[in-house]
Short mmCIF file of C-alpha atoms in Angstrom, two decimals:
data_model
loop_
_atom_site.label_atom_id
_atom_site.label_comp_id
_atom_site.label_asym_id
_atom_site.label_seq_id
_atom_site.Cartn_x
_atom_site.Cartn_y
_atom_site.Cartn_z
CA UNK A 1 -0.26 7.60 -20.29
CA UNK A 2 3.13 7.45 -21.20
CA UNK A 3 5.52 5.75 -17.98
CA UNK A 4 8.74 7.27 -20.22
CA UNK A 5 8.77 9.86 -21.71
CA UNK A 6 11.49 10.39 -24.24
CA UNK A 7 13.05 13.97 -25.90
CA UNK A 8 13.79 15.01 -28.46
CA UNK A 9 11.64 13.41 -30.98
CA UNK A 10 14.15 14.17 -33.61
CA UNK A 11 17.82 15.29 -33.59
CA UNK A 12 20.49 16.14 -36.19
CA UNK A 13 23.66 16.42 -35.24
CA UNK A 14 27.24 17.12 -37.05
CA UNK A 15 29.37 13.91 -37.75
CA UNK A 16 31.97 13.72 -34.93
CA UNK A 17 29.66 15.77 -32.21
CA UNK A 18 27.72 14.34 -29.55
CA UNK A 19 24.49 13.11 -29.46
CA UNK A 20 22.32 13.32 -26.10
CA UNK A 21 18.83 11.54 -26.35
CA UNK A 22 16.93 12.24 -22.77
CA UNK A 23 14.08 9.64 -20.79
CA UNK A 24 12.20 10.26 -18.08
CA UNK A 25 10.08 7.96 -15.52
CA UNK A 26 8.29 8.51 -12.37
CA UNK A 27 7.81 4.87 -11.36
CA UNK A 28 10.81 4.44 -8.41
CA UNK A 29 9.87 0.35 -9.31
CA UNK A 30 11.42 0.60 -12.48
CA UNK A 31 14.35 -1.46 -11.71
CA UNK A 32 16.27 -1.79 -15.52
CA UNK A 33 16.80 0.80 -18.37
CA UNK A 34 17.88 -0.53 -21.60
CA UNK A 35 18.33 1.34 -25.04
CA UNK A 36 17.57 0.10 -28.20
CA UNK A 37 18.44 0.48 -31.69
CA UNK A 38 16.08 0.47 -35.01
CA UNK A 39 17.33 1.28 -38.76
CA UNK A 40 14.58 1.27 -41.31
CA UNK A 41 13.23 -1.76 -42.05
CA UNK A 42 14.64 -3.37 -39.12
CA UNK A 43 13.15 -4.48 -35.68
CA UNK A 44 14.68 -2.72 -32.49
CA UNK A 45 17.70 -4.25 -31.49
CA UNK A 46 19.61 -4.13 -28.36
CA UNK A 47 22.48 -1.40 -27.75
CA UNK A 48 23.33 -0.88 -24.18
CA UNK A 49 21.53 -1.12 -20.60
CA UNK A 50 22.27 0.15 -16.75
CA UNK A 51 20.93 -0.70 -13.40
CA UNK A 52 19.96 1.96 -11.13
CA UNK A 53 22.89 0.97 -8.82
CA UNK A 54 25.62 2.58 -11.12
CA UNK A 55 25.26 6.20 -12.52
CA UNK A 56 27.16 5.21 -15.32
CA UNK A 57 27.53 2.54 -18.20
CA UNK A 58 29.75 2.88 -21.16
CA UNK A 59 30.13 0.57 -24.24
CA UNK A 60 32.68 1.81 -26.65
CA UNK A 61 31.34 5.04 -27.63
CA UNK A 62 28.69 4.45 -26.44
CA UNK A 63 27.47 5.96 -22.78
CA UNK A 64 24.21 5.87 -20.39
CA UNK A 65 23.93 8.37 -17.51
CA UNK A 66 21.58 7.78 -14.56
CA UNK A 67 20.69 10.14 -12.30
CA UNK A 68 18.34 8.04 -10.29
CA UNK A 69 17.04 11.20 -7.75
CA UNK A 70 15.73 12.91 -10.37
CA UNK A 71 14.55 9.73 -12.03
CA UNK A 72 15.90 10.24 -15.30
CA UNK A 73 18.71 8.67 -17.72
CA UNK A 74 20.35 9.68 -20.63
CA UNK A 75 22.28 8.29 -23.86
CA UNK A 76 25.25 9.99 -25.28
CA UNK A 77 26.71 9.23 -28.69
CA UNK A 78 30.23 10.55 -28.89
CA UNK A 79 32.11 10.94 -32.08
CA UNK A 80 28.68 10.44 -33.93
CA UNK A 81 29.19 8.46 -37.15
CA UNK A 82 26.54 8.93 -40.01
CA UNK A 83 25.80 5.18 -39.14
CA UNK A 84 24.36 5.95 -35.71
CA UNK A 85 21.70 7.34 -37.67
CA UNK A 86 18.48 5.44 -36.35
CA UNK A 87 15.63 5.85 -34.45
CA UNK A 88 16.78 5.45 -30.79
CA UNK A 89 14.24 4.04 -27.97
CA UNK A 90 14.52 4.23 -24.22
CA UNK A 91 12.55 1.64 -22.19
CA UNK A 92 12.19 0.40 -18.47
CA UNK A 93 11.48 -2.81 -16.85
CA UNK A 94 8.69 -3.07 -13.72
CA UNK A 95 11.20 -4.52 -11.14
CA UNK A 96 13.21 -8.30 -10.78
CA UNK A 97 10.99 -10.70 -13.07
CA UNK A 98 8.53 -8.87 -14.80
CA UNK A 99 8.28 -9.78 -18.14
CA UNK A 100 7.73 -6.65 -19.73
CA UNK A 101 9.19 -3.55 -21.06
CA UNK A 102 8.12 -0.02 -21.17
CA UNK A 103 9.23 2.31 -23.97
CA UNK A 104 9.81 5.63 -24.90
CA UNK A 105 8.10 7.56 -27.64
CA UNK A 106 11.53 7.33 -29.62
CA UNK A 107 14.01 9.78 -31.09
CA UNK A 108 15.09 9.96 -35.34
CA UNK A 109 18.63 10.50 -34.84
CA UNK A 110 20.44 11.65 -38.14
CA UNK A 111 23.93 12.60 -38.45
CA UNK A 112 25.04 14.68 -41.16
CA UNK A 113 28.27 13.98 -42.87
CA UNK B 1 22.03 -16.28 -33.98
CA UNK B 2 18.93 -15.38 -32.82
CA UNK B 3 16.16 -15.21 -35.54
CA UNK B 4 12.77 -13.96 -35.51
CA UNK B 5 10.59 -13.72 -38.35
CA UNK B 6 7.47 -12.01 -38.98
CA UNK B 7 5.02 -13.68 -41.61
CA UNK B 8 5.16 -10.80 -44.21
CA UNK B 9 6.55 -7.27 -44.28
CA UNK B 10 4.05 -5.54 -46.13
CA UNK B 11 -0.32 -6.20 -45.66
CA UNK B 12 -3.37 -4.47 -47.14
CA UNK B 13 -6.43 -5.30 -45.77
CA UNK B 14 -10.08 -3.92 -45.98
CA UNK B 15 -12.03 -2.75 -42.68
CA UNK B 16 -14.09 -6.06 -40.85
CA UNK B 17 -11.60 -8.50 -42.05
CA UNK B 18 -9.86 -10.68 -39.88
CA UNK B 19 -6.41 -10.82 -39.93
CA UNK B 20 -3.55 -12.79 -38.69
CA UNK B 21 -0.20 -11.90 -38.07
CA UNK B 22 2.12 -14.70 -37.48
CA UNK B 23 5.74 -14.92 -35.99
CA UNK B 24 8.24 -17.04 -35.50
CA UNK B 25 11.77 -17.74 -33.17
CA UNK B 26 13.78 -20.12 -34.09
CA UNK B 27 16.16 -19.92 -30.29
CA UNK B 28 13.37 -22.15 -27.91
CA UNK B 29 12.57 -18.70 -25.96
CA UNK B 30 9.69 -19.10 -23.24
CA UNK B 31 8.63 -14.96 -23.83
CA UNK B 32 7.25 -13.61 -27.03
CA UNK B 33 5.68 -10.61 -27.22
CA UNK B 34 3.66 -8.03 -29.88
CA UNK B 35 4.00 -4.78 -30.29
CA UNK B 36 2.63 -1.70 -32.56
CA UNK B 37 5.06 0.92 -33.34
CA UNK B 38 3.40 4.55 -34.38
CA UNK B 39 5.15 7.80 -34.68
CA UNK B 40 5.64 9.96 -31.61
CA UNK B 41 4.36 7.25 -29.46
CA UNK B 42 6.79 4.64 -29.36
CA UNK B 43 6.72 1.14 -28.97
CA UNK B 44 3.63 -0.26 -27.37
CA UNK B 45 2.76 -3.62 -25.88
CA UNK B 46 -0.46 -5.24 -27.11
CA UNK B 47 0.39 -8.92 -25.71
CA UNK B 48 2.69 -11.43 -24.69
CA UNK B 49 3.10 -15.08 -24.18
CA UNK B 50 5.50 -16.72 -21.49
CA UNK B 51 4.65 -19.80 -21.90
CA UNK B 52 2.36 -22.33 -24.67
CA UNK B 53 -1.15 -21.64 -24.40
CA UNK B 54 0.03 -18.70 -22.05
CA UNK B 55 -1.27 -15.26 -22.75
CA UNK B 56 -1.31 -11.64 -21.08
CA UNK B 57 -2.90 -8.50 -21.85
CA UNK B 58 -0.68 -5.54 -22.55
CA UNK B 59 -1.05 -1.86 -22.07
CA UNK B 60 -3.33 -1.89 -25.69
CA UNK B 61 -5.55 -5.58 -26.10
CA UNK B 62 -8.62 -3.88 -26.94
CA UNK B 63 -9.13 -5.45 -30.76
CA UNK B 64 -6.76 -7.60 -31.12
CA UNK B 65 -6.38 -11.65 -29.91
CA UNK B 66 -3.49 -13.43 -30.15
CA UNK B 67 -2.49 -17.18 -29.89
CA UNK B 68 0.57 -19.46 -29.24
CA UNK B 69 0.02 -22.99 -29.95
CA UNK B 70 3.37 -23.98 -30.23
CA UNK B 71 6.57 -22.76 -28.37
CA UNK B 72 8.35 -21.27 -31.04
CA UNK B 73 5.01 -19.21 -33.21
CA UNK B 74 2.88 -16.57 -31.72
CA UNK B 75 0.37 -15.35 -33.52
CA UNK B 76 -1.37 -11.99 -33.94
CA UNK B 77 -5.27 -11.97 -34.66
CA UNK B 78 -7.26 -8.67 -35.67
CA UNK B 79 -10.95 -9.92 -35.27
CA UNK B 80 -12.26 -7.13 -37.55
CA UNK B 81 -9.80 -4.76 -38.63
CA UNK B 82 -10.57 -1.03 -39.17
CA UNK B 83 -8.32 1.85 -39.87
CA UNK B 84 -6.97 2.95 -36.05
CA UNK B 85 -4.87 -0.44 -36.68
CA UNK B 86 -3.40 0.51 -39.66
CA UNK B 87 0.56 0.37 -37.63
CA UNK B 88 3.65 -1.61 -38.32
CA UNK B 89 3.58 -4.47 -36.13
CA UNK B 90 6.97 -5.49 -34.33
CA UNK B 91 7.34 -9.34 -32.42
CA UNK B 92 9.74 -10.30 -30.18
CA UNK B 93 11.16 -13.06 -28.04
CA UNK B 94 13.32 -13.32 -25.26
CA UNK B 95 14.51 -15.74 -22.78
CA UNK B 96 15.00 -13.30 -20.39
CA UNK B 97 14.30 -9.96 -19.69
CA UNK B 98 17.28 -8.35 -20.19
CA UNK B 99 17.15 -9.10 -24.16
CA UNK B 100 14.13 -8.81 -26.44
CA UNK B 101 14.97 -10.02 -29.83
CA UNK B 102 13.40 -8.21 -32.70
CA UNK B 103 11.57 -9.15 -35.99
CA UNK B 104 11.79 -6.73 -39.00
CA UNK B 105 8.14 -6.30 -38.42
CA UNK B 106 4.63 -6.20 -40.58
CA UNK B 107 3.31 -2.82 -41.95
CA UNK B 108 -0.39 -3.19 -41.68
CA UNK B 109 -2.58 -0.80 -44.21
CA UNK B 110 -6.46 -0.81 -43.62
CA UNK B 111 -8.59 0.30 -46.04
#
C-alpha cells in the first residue's frame, strides 16, 4: 500500500506560472517531509524539507506548505523556469531515528517555454 | 562532494541469472540503501545497511539479497532474475536521515 500518495502524476505548466505538486499520508508518526529532485539520468537529489512544527518552509522560489490536520503537504514552484522540469518526489520519515524514507509515486513536471 | 556510484548504468540479463548490482560512497556514511524506481509507483525500498555486515529488509526483499562487506560498497544480488525485476535501480547513502545521497542508478532489462 502506498503510505504517500502523491498527485498529479504529470503536470505542464507555462514558464513563469506556478507549479503545485500535492502528498498525502495518514501515518500521524511521520515526523519529516522532504522533497526531492530527479532529471533524467540522474539519481534523486535533495531540494527542500519541513517539520510538522512549521506550516511553512521556503527556499528561494522554492515553497512547502503543511497542513498537518489534514495530514497533507504541498510544493509550490513559483516563477517556473523550463529547468524545474523533473520528476518531483515527496517522501516521509517514520519518526526521530528511523532510518528510512517513504516516497511518493512521483510527479513529471515539464514547463513549457 | 558527496559521490555515489552505481557499478553500470545500463544491464541486460536473461531470466535465472544471478546478478549483482554494486555501489559505492566515497563520504564514510554508516546508511546505504537500494531502491527500484518504476513508473507511477515511486521510489521503493528493497534494503538497507546501517552498519558493515548490517542488513534490513525493506518494504520489497522478496528476490533480491544484498551484501555490505565493506563500509563504503553495498551490493545488490538478484538470485535468479526474471522479468518483474526488469526496473532501474537507484542506491543511496546517508549519514543521517535528513539527506540521502543519490547514484545515477542501473537500468536493469530481463530477458
Amino acid at each position: 500500500q502506498q503510505q504517500v500518495k502523491q498527485s498529479p502524476q504529470s503536470l505542464i505548466v507555462q514558464k513563469g506560472g506556478i507549479s503545485i505538486i500535492n502528498c498525502a499520508y495518514e501515518n500521524t508518526a511521520f515526523d519529516y517531509f522532504p522533497w526531492y529532485q530527479q532529471f533524467p539520468g540522474k539519481g534523486p537529489a535533495l531540494l527542500i524539507a519541513i517539520r510538522p512544527d512549521v506550516s511553512e518552509k521556503k527556499e528561494g522560489r522554492f515553497t512547502i506548505s503543511f497542513n498537518k490536520s489534514a495530514k497533507q503537504f504541498s510544493l509550490h514552484i513559483m516563477d517556473s523556469q523550463p529547468g524545474d522540469s523533473a520528476t518531483y518526489f515527496c517522501a516521509a520519515r517514520k519518526g526521530e531515528g528511523a532510518q528510512k524514507l517513504v516516497f511518493g509515486q512521483g510527479t513529471r513536471l515539464t514547463i513549457n517555454p | 562532494d558527496v559521490k555515489v556510484t552505481q557499478s553500470s548504468r545500463y544491464l541486460v540479463k536473461r531470466t535465472g541469472e544471478k546478478v549483482f548490482l554494486e555501489c559505492v560512497q566515497d563520504m564514510d556514511h554508516e546508511n546505504m540503501f537500494w531502491y527500484r524506481q518504476d513508473p507511477g509507483l515511486g521510489l521503493r525500498l528493497i534494503y538497507f545497511s546501517y552498519d558493515v555486515k548490517m542488513k534490513e529488509k525493506g518494504d520489497i526483499p522478496e528476490g533480491y539479497s544484498v551484501s555490505r562487506e565493506k563500509k563504503e560498497r553495498f551490493s545488490l544480488i538478484l538470485e535468479s532474475a526474471s522479468t518483474n525485476q526488469t526496473s532501474m535501480y537507484l542506491c543511496a547513502s546517508s549519514p543521517h536521515i535528513r539527506a540521502q545521497y543519490f547514484g545515477p542508478g542501473t537500468r536493469l532489462t530481463v530477458l
